[in-house]
Amino acid sequence: MSASLFEELKRRNVFRVGVSYLVLAWIVIQVTSIAVPALHLPDWVNSLVFYFGLIGFPFALFFAWAFEITPDGIKREADVDRSQSIAPQTGRYLDYTIIALLSVALLYFVWESRFETDTLTQPEVAAEHTPASISKVISIAVLAFENMSSDKEQSFFSDGISEEILNVLVKVPGLDVSSRTSSFQFKGRDIGIPAIAKELKVRYVVEGSVRKAGDNIRVTAQLIDSTNDKHLWSDTYDRPLNIENVFVIQDEIAGSIVQALSDVLGTNQIAVKVDKSTNNLDAYELYLKARTLFHARIDLDIADQLLVQAIDKDANFSKAWGIRSALQSLMVEYGYSDNSIDNVDRLTVEYAKTAIGLNPNSATAFAAMGLMMYNSNVDLRTQYNWEEIFELYEKALSIEPTSASALNWQGLSYLSVGELDEALKSFKQCIEYEPYYTPCVDNQMVMLGYMGTDDEAVKAFLDALDSGLVKLDQASYFLPLLARLNKELVFKSVTNLQTVLFGWRRHDELYDAYRNPGEIYTELITDIKRFSESNRVSEPTYLRMILLYIGDYDALPFTLSMWDKSLYNYRQSPQFHSFIKKSNVLKYWQNNGFPKQCKPQGKVDFYCD
């Protein structure tokens, strides 16, 4: 470049314009990268902003070269008298602009560095870095330990050991531990640690194996950095098989993991301790079997029998009492018991109080009592104050913040009192902690449909089907949505399922009724009831919901659906008003404020949209 050209570029402020443009473009791109996910915008917006910035750069330089800003406006540079040019003043303004933009960029860089997190996208953060230079939040997953015993039925024991280690690590400050349902989904799948870590969005992975042979136990565990597939720590524990050694091994593994990560965590002194919940090995193994069934919501009657045996061996086993208190309601709900409701309530309270008496931090017991009171209120049995119910959930969550059961039951209770946003928040928080916990996945997707967010509801249901978390008959909850979207084929496919109205002859009329909500279809209601009584419909919950939507208001409402926008007429009915009053909901509103869709009318009545 000749000297004369260089000087001319300086005189016309081309260099200053170029620098200003690049700094400003960089700031805009950084702000966009934050705004796009925060505003739930599509990823292509980031690319579009970048391309516009790139394309605009040569145009900015050309403008600076060919034109000049004058007191009379923008003119071609060739038409400006050099003696009248204000290019030097414009250059000074551009200098100030560059300084200001660089200051903003520097502030942003400092801010971003301060909140930088330890993720797979930052492989440069290694254990040898000083604590002051890295994040204090470390992502880690504990995979289900492999059962190496000859008896394949012993997998509950290896699962139990890994779950206890996970539960200890959850309580360590600075560790972001992937949920049990997320980590355990890879059980039996040989896809490699880096792939698992990428799917779970964690950096560190704990894996291991358990072998029980006669009177001995061998546990092998290793901590792996997925960014380089390097083992940071590993050990093998060969011990006599007794309850003391089982808890000691869990303690030592958890402690070794924390110690191996101590440099990254920024501390060398974090105490970890496994809760030694029983002194009886047989009781512990029975409890682990029962807990596996409790998590899966299958064979709940068998789970209860296993806990009875565990408590016979150790009457002071608080965790066994806690899960048994929760099982009493769940066995009836899932069809594993025909125990009377009064007896269920009595046993729930009895077992929960026993658990809490043995261990005041029995989160499951507090949540189970909240569930029992919730069921009693909505079934119009003994009435409890909703404030007390929410206090029980809060107590459970203060002890165990990631308790999926407590969050799910809390969400259902918020739904019953019309606090829709709080209910959805509980379900979403539950899924954040346990992405594959079916009850919360189910309740959230149903709520989205009832709140009128049809696109979100459809996406949630498709995602749940893709993950194998729900069955097709659960689309019965979406019948109003399917009718609104004119999905006649899907609507009739669902109502013709074996668990719904398979063999009934009037699906056309039912579809038309859903397409025209608000009326009472008396003859259709009578025919469905007649059919269900003679054909013993296997899922009465779906039937109860279907009847509500076509005008059968006399039965107790299905609380998940009673706030659906399609049920406006139901909310004006005497039956709905009676339910709200008898279930103590109105009293709760009067003491704590009405939900946004309802308002008081006088001192003893109300109105809901």
XYZ file of C-alpha atoms in Angstrom:
609
model
C 0.000 0.000 0.000
C 1.465 3.345 -1.039
C 1.939 6.067 1.551
C -0.481 8.331 -0.241
C -3.244 5.668 -0.219
C -2.618 4.922 3.443
C -2.885 8.596 4.342
C -6.032 8.966 2.278
C -7.628 6.011 4.081
C -6.764 7.642 7.417
C -8.104 11.017 6.297
C -11.413 9.504 5.246
C -11.673 7.594 8.604
C -11.907 4.226 6.844
C -9.748 2.512 9.499
C -11.772 4.012 12.350
C -15.061 2.988 10.750
C -13.719 -0.562 10.222
C -12.620 -0.928 13.850
C -15.900 0.542 15.173
C -17.914 -1.778 12.967
C -16.012 -4.931 14.025
C -16.268 -4.188 17.760
C -19.958 -3.312 17.500
C -20.664 -6.430 15.418
C -18.890 -8.607 17.993
C -20.998 -7.122 20.813
C -24.223 -7.640 18.845
C -23.316 -11.276 18.107
C -22.546 -11.955 21.795
C -25.794 -10.363 22.981
C -27.747 -12.333 20.357
C -26.179 -15.608 21.520
C -27.615 -14.922 24.992
C -30.968 -13.548 23.839
C -31.822 -16.384 21.424
C -32.094 -19.197 24.044
C -33.555 -16.826 26.658
C -36.372 -15.793 24.288
C -36.772 -19.365 22.915
C -35.905 -18.184 19.395
C -34.705 -20.661 16.719
C -30.939 -21.238 16.454
C -30.831 -19.914 12.886
C -31.307 -16.381 14.290
C -27.687 -16.521 15.535
C -26.482 -17.505 12.053
C -28.577 -14.787 10.416
C -27.134 -12.064 12.663
C -23.589 -13.301 11.967
C -24.112 -13.351 8.186
C -25.627 -9.859 8.192
C -22.665 -8.629 10.209
C -20.194 -10.253 7.815
C -21.929 -8.947 4.696
C -22.237 -5.434 6.104
C -18.502 -4.970 6.759
C -17.336 -4.197 3.163
C -20.346 -1.899 2.704
C -19.332 0.040 5.833
C -15.786 0.455 4.475
C -17.083 1.520 1.061
C -19.412 4.082 2.671
C -16.528 5.537 4.684
C -14.388 5.816 1.545
C -16.987 7.186 -0.870
C -19.073 9.451 1.348
C -18.542 12.043 4.050
C -20.814 13.403 6.761
C -21.021 17.202 6.469
C -23.048 19.862 8.327
C -25.377 19.775 5.297
C -25.837 16.006 5.400
C -24.158 13.049 3.694
C -22.355 13.896 0.456
C -20.100 12.111 -1.968
C -16.517 12.623 -0.857
C -15.530 13.871 -4.316
C -18.071 16.716 -3.998
C -16.751 18.027 -0.666
C -14.375 20.984 -0.607
C -11.285 19.918 1.357
C -11.199 23.278 3.112
C -14.789 22.689 4.321
C -14.287 19.023 5.337
C -15.066 18.058 8.949
C -13.431 14.618 8.596
C -10.956 15.354 11.465
C -13.814 16.140 13.870
C -15.673 13.019 12.717
C -12.480 11.022 13.345
C -12.349 12.262 16.962
C -15.982 11.247 17.491
C -15.174 7.824 16.072
C -12.224 7.538 18.478
C -14.589 8.165 21.411
C -17.015 5.630 19.953
C -14.273 3.005 19.655
C -13.185 3.581 23.254
C -16.783 3.268 24.476
C -17.413 0.092 22.475
C -14.154 -1.481 23.671
C -15.140 -0.667 27.262
C -18.473 -2.407 26.753
C -16.709 -5.412 25.189
C -14.255 -5.581 28.105
C -17.081 -5.465 30.666
C -18.906 -8.225 28.813
C -15.732 -10.364 28.698
C -15.201 -9.966 32.459
C -18.864 -10.767 33.153
C -18.832 -13.858 30.932
C -15.629 -15.166 32.494
C -17.076 -14.778 35.998
C -20.078 -16.977 35.220
C -18.281 -19.536 33.099
C -19.366 -23.089 33.954
C -17.715 -26.477 33.833
C -19.291 -28.221 30.817
C -18.275 -30.453 27.965
C -17.904 -27.385 25.771
C -15.038 -26.206 27.994
C -12.553 -29.089 27.899
C -9.704 -26.765 28.769
C -10.814 -26.671 32.433
C -8.656 -29.437 33.867
C -8.164 -30.663 37.410
C -4.711 -29.087 37.690
C -6.071 -25.560 37.241
C -6.188 -23.443 40.343
C -9.579 -23.227 42.091
C -9.760 -19.463 41.719
C -9.662 -19.670 37.914
C -12.531 -22.109 37.350
C -16.187 -22.671 38.080
C -17.349 -24.175 41.360
C -20.123 -26.144 39.615
C -19.109 -29.527 38.221
C -21.418 -31.797 36.243
C -21.304 -35.495 37.092
C -23.372 -38.641 36.558
C -23.412 -41.898 38.509
C -24.312 -44.803 36.253
C -26.041 -47.935 37.501
C -23.290 -50.275 38.703
C -23.113 -53.519 36.733
C -24.269 -56.663 38.508
C -21.414 -59.177 38.223
C -22.996 -61.736 40.563
C -23.995 -65.122 39.204
C -27.563 -64.396 40.304
C -28.908 -61.845 37.808
C -31.751 -61.073 40.214
C -29.180 -59.292 42.382
C -29.193 -56.247 40.068
C -31.344 -54.418 42.636
C -28.364 -54.598 45.005
C -25.869 -53.083 42.545
C -28.445 -50.444 41.600
C -28.937 -49.679 45.274
C -25.236 -49.112 45.918
C -24.899 -46.712 42.978
C -28.093 -44.882 43.991
C -26.842 -44.402 47.558
C -23.568 -42.952 46.210
C -25.574 -40.637 43.934
C -27.697 -39.499 46.889
C -24.560 -38.574 48.842
C -22.965 -36.672 45.941
C -26.167 -34.658 45.432
C -25.533 -33.058 48.821
C -21.949 -31.973 47.975
C -21.719 -28.217 47.248
C -20.441 -27.563 43.753
C -21.585 -30.862 42.238
C -24.406 -30.860 39.694
C -25.435 -34.523 39.744
C -27.497 -36.030 36.937
C -30.745 -37.609 38.152
C -31.201 -41.296 38.816
C -33.713 -41.786 36.007
C -31.403 -40.025 33.549
C -28.261 -41.962 34.509
C -29.873 -45.360 34.936
C -31.395 -45.324 31.432
C -28.001 -46.467 30.105
C -28.091 -49.676 32.118
C -27.113 -52.530 29.800
C -26.274 -50.206 26.900
C -22.679 -50.362 25.681
C -22.270 -46.961 24.007
C -19.148 -45.624 25.688
C -18.574 -42.993 28.382
C -18.050 -39.967 26.054
C -21.374 -40.649 24.301
C -23.200 -41.079 27.611
C -21.647 -37.899 29.004
C -22.622 -35.965 25.904
C -26.248 -37.118 26.126
C -26.444 -36.346 29.859
C -24.579 -33.042 29.398
C -22.043 -33.868 32.110
C -18.271 -33.861 32.198
C -17.516 -36.538 34.802
C -18.965 -40.045 34.978
C -18.851 -42.635 37.765
C -19.239 -46.270 36.755
C -18.616 -49.523 38.552
C -19.607 -53.107 39.242
C -20.731 -55.243 42.190
C -20.094 -58.936 42.716
C -21.591 -60.883 45.604
C -20.056 -64.312 46.090
C -20.953 -66.257 49.194
C -19.941 -64.244 52.244
C -17.864 -61.726 50.314
C -18.511 -58.640 48.215
C -16.335 -56.944 45.607
C -17.149 -53.431 44.456
C -15.157 -51.734 41.691
C -15.636 -48.052 40.891
C -13.951 -45.454 38.692
C -14.286 -41.745 38.028
C -13.825 -40.755 34.372
C -13.273 -37.372 32.734
C -15.312 -37.704 29.537
C -13.392 -34.987 27.679
C -10.410 -37.309 27.322
C -11.855 -40.636 28.599
C -9.196 -40.539 31.330
C -9.643 -42.343 34.654
C -9.100 -39.783 37.407
C -9.571 -42.372 40.126
C -10.422 -46.058 40.441
C -10.382 -48.642 43.203
C -11.580 -52.128 44.099
C -13.046 -53.044 47.481
C -12.949 -56.686 48.612
C -14.717 -57.078 51.944
C -16.719 -59.599 53.944
C -20.402 -59.163 53.116
C -22.076 -57.446 56.048
C -24.156 -54.306 56.468
C -21.316 -52.340 58.037
C -19.030 -52.922 55.065
C -21.764 -52.081 52.543
C -22.147 -48.590 54.021
C -18.381 -48.166 54.536
C -17.732 -48.976 50.862
C -20.329 -46.443 49.754
C -18.751 -43.864 52.060
C -15.256 -44.514 50.750
C -16.294 -44.372 47.097
C -18.166 -41.084 47.535
C -15.304 -39.625 49.556
C -12.716 -40.689 46.971
C -14.731 -39.106 44.156
C -14.962 -35.809 46.019
C -11.258 -35.940 46.863
C -10.358 -36.618 43.221
C -12.332 -33.511 42.243
C -11.161 -31.393 45.181
C -8.893 -29.165 43.076
C -11.725 -28.386 40.686
C -14.222 -27.925 43.526
C -11.835 -25.500 45.166
C -11.607 -27.305 48.495
C -9.862 -30.267 50.042
C -12.215 -30.680 52.996
C -15.761 -31.745 52.111
C -17.266 -34.275 54.499
C -19.401 -36.965 52.856
C -21.449 -39.501 54.749
C -23.811 -42.255 53.635
C -26.897 -42.527 55.820
C -26.574 -45.810 57.672
C -30.291 -46.521 57.704
C -30.286 -50.050 59.175
C -28.053 -52.514 60.997
C -29.562 -55.534 59.263
C -28.255 -56.628 55.855
C -31.324 -58.732 55.031
C -33.607 -55.797 55.844
C -31.493 -53.536 53.637
C -31.681 -55.923 50.670
C -35.455 -56.252 51.041
C -35.712 -52.455 51.168
C -33.644 -52.075 47.990
C -35.926 -54.522 46.159
C -39.010 -52.636 47.326
C -37.524 -49.236 46.438
C -36.858 -50.411 42.870
C -40.530 -51.356 42.459
C -41.631 -48.093 44.125
C -39.594 -46.040 41.661
C -41.024 -47.966 38.697
C -44.622 -47.892 40.052
C -44.977 -51.621 39.335
C -45.869 -54.577 41.589
C -46.576 -52.169 44.429
C -48.303 -54.877 46.472
C -45.107 -56.950 46.312
C -43.101 -53.871 47.309
C -45.317 -53.466 50.372
C -44.820 -57.132 51.321
C -41.042 -56.748 50.985
C -41.117 -53.742 53.319
C -43.181 -55.700 55.850
C -40.411 -58.321 55.868
C -37.723 -55.623 56.157
C -39.470 -54.012 59.128
C -39.883 -57.433 60.779
C -36.086 -57.708 60.687
C -35.482 -54.101 61.783
C -38.441 -52.275 63.344
C -36.372 -49.060 63.477
C -35.808 -48.898 59.704
C -37.153 -45.383 59.034
C -36.719 -45.443 55.250
C -38.768 -48.632 54.997
C -41.554 -47.058 57.056
C -41.409 -43.928 54.878
C -41.878 -45.731 51.565
C -44.548 -47.960 53.100
C -46.521 -44.853 54.104
C -46.467 -43.630 50.485
C -47.405 -47.055 49.099
C -50.771 -47.180 50.872
C -52.354 -44.553 48.598
C -50.374 -45.573 45.518
C -51.442 -49.228 45.724
C -55.085 -48.166 45.484
C -54.388 -45.575 42.767
C -52.502 -48.060 40.566
C -54.910 -50.931 41.159
C -52.736 -53.089 43.432
C -55.052 -52.960 46.456
C -58.767 -52.844 47.259
C -58.156 -51.683 50.809
C -60.832 -49.332 52.140
C -60.068 -45.628 51.847
C -60.471 -45.076 55.583
C -57.943 -47.814 56.283
C -55.549 -46.403 53.687
C -55.660 -42.985 55.356
C -55.147 -44.468 58.807
C -52.184 -46.612 57.772
C -50.552 -43.772 55.817
C -50.546 -41.521 58.883
C -49.481 -44.340 61.202
C -46.511 -45.398 59.047
C -45.485 -41.810 58.266
C -45.479 -40.811 61.938
C -43.425 -43.910 62.766
C -40.869 -42.989 60.082
C -40.644 -39.378 61.294
C -40.386 -40.503 64.914
C -37.373 -42.640 63.974
C -35.875 -39.996 61.674
C -37.186 -36.388 61.667
C -35.707 -35.988 58.168
C -37.933 -38.585 56.519
C -38.861 -36.630 53.377
C -40.961 -39.430 51.867
C -43.100 -39.663 55.014
C -43.899 -35.931 55.021
C -44.791 -36.033 51.327
C -46.920 -39.168 51.804
C -49.012 -37.445 54.468
C -49.499 -34.512 52.103
C -50.681 -36.925 49.375
C -53.126 -38.615 51.743
C -54.631 -35.256 52.785
C -54.832 -34.134 49.145
C -56.692 -37.321 48.169
C -59.015 -36.950 51.136
C -59.877 -33.362 50.158
C -60.564 -33.996 46.463
C -62.512 -37.190 47.240
C -64.627 -35.170 49.711
C -63.765 -37.305 52.719
C -62.112 -35.803 55.819
C -61.270 -32.196 55.009
C -57.809 -30.787 55.732
C -56.490 -27.250 55.399
C -54.662 -26.856 52.097
C -52.085 -24.711 53.894
C -51.124 -27.750 55.987
C -50.844 -29.891 52.850
C -48.479 -27.420 51.169
C -46.441 -27.134 54.384
C -45.898 -30.902 54.351
C -44.618 -30.790 50.753
C -42.352 -27.855 51.586
C -40.987 -29.759 54.573
C -40.276 -32.785 52.378
C -38.581 -30.645 49.723
C -36.490 -28.780 52.292
C -35.052 -32.172 53.262
C -34.857 -33.613 49.740
C -35.137 -30.802 47.143
C -35.003 -33.219 44.202
C -37.801 -35.513 45.428
C -39.815 -36.248 42.281
C -42.723 -37.686 44.257
C -43.029 -34.611 46.474
C -42.857 -32.242 43.489
C -45.449 -34.255 41.569
C -47.896 -34.372 44.474
C -47.293 -30.693 45.180
C -48.152 -29.932 41.538
C -51.396 -31.908 41.748
C -52.362 -30.046 44.917
C -51.673 -26.651 43.329
C -53.795 -27.755 40.389
C -56.686 -28.639 42.693
C -56.775 -25.111 44.140
C -56.546 -23.547 40.688
C -52.943 -22.319 40.956
C -52.128 -23.418 37.414
C -48.807 -21.600 37.039
C -47.516 -23.014 40.335
C -48.669 -26.506 39.356
C -46.872 -26.299 36.022
C -43.780 -24.960 37.798
C -43.745 -27.988 40.139
C -44.083 -30.454 37.252
C -41.361 -28.709 35.231
C -39.027 -28.636 38.235
C -39.697 -32.327 38.775
C -38.794 -33.080 35.152
C -35.696 -30.896 35.415
C -34.472 -33.143 38.251
C -35.898 -36.422 36.899
C -36.456 -36.125 33.111
C -37.745 -39.683 32.831
C -40.090 -39.675 35.826
C -43.357 -40.697 34.163
C -45.925 -39.162 36.572
C -44.483 -35.645 36.155
C -43.997 -36.039 32.399
C -47.615 -37.198 32.126
C -49.067 -34.428 34.292
C -47.092 -31.656 32.621
C -48.104 -32.601 29.079
C -51.748 -32.947 30.107
C -51.699 -29.542 31.808
C -50.256 -27.886 28.711
C -53.213 -29.174 26.724
C -55.775 -28.062 29.284
C -54.215 -24.583 29.493
C -54.722 -24.164 25.737
C -51.064 -24.304 24.685
C -51.873 -26.866 22.013
C -48.546 -26.856 20.152
C -46.558 -27.320 23.366
C -48.897 -30.094 24.502
C -48.571 -32.009 21.223
C -44.788 -31.679 21.278
C -44.642 -32.857 24.913
C -46.760 -35.909 24.120
C -44.697 -36.791 21.039
C -41.492 -36.443 23.077
C -42.942 -38.680 25.790
C -43.974 -41.300 23.226
C -40.520 -41.117 21.645
C -38.921 -41.746 25.048
C -41.256 -44.631 25.848
C -42.647 -42.844 28.907
C -46.369 -42.986 28.097
C -48.831 -45.337 26.447
C -51.081 -44.381 23.558
C -54.233 -44.686 25.676
C -52.996 -41.703 27.699
C -53.873 -39.638 24.645
C -57.402 -39.873 26.091
C -56.388 -36.829 28.127
C -55.888 -35.026 24.801
C -59.312 -35.715 23.301
C -60.447 -32.062 23.633
C -57.219 -30.901 21.971
C -57.547 -33.484 19.176
C -61.112 -32.317 18.529
C -60.021 -28.659 18.466
C -57.309 -29.500 15.927
C -59.702 -31.557 13.751
C -57.656 -34.724 14.274
C -60.603 -37.079 13.708
C -58.499 -40.127 12.817
C -56.341 -39.856 15.950
C -59.367 -39.028 18.123
C -61.240 -42.163 17.042
C -58.108 -44.314 17.204
C -57.783 -43.369 20.875
C -61.444 -43.803 21.810
C -61.382 -47.228 20.132
C -58.554 -48.488 22.333
C -59.244 -51.528 24.518
C -58.850 -49.479 27.694
C -61.275 -46.779 26.558
C -64.411 -47.558 24.484
C -63.408 -50.448 22.244
C -66.521 -52.130 20.793
C -68.819 -49.148 21.327
C -70.708 -48.046 18.209
C -71.100 -44.267 18.414
C -67.652 -42.725 18.057
C -68.888 -40.318 15.381
C -71.337 -38.783 17.823
C -68.704 -38.567 20.549
C -66.335 -36.746 18.193
C -69.089 -34.296 17.235
C -69.861 -33.713 20.917
C -66.232 -32.841 21.603
C -66.244 -30.562 18.574
C -69.177 -28.678 20.128
C -68.363 -28.434 23.857
C -70.640 -26.849 26.406
C -73.817 -28.818 25.784
C -75.092 -31.716 27.898
C -75.376 -34.862 25.789
C -77.713 -36.785 28.095
C -78.537 -39.697 25.794
C -74.874 -40.199 24.860
C -73.884 -40.161 28.538
C -76.482 -42.809 29.331
C -75.317 -45.048 26.490
C -71.637 -44.833 27.469
C -72.481 -45.711 31.072
C -74.586 -48.650 29.920
C -71.766 -49.893 27.696
C -69.097 -49.504 30.376
C -71.156 -51.384 32.960
C -71.769 -54.336 30.647
C -68.242 -54.403 29.178
C -66.216 -53.536 32.297
C -64.037 -50.768 30.828
C -60.534 -51.423 32.164
C -59.567 -47.779 32.752
C -62.428 -45.985 34.567
C -60.355 -42.787 34.919
C -60.468 -42.219 31.163
C -64.209 -42.917 31.143
C -64.842 -40.471 33.969
C -62.990 -37.763 32.069
C -64.828 -38.463 28.798
C -68.194 -38.207 30.539
C -67.248 -34.898 32.159
C -66.573 -33.351 28.743
C -69.992 -34.286 27.379
C -71.899 -32.936 30.356
C -71.889 -35.539 33.136
C -71.183 -33.157 36.009
C -72.503 -35.293 38.866
C -69.428 -37.463 39.422
C -66.416 -36.103 41.319
C -64.309 -34.056 38.876
C -61.057 -35.274 37.435
C -58.878 -32.555 38.976
C -56.357 -32.583 36.140
C -59.038 -31.521 33.671
C -61.470 -29.326 35.614
C -59.615 -26.126 34.595
C -59.613 -27.009 30.887
C -60.823 -24.053 28.828
C -63.362 -26.374 27.119
C -65.129 -26.893 30.465
C -66.301 -23.315 30.985
C -69.927 -24.439 31.404
C -68.914 -27.012 33.992
C -67.255 -24.297 36.084
C -70.603 -22.437 36.125
C -72.469 -25.530 37.324
C -73.805 -26.111 40.851
C -71.742 -29.334 40.978
C -68.459 -27.477 40.473
C -69.356 -24.829 43.045
C -70.313 -27.529 45.516
C -67.013 -29.360 44.952
C -64.915 -26.216 45.477
C -66.679 -25.497 48.755
C -66.741 -29.056 50.106
C -63.078 -29.682 49.236
C -61.967 -26.655 51.307
C -60.671 -24.896 48.183
C -62.906 -21.833 48.685
C -61.655 -21.484 52.253
C -58.084 -21.612 50.939
C -58.878 -18.881 48.401
C -60.486 -16.694 51.027
C -57.399 -16.983 53.237
C -54.693 -16.793 50.554
C -56.203 -15.037 47.545
C -58.128 -16.256 44.511
C -56.389 -17.682 41.410
C -56.387 -15.423 38.366
C -59.256 -17.282 36.662
C -61.581 -16.902 39.679
C -62.923 -14.043 41.794
C -65.104 -13.744 44.894
C -68.805 -12.958 44.749
C -69.959 -11.704 48.086
C -68.660 -13.431 51.200
C -69.693 -17.019 50.483
C -69.580 -17.472 46.719
C -67.236 -17.129 43.737
C -67.057 -17.060 39.943
C -64.500 -18.821 37.697
C -63.943 -18.269 33.974
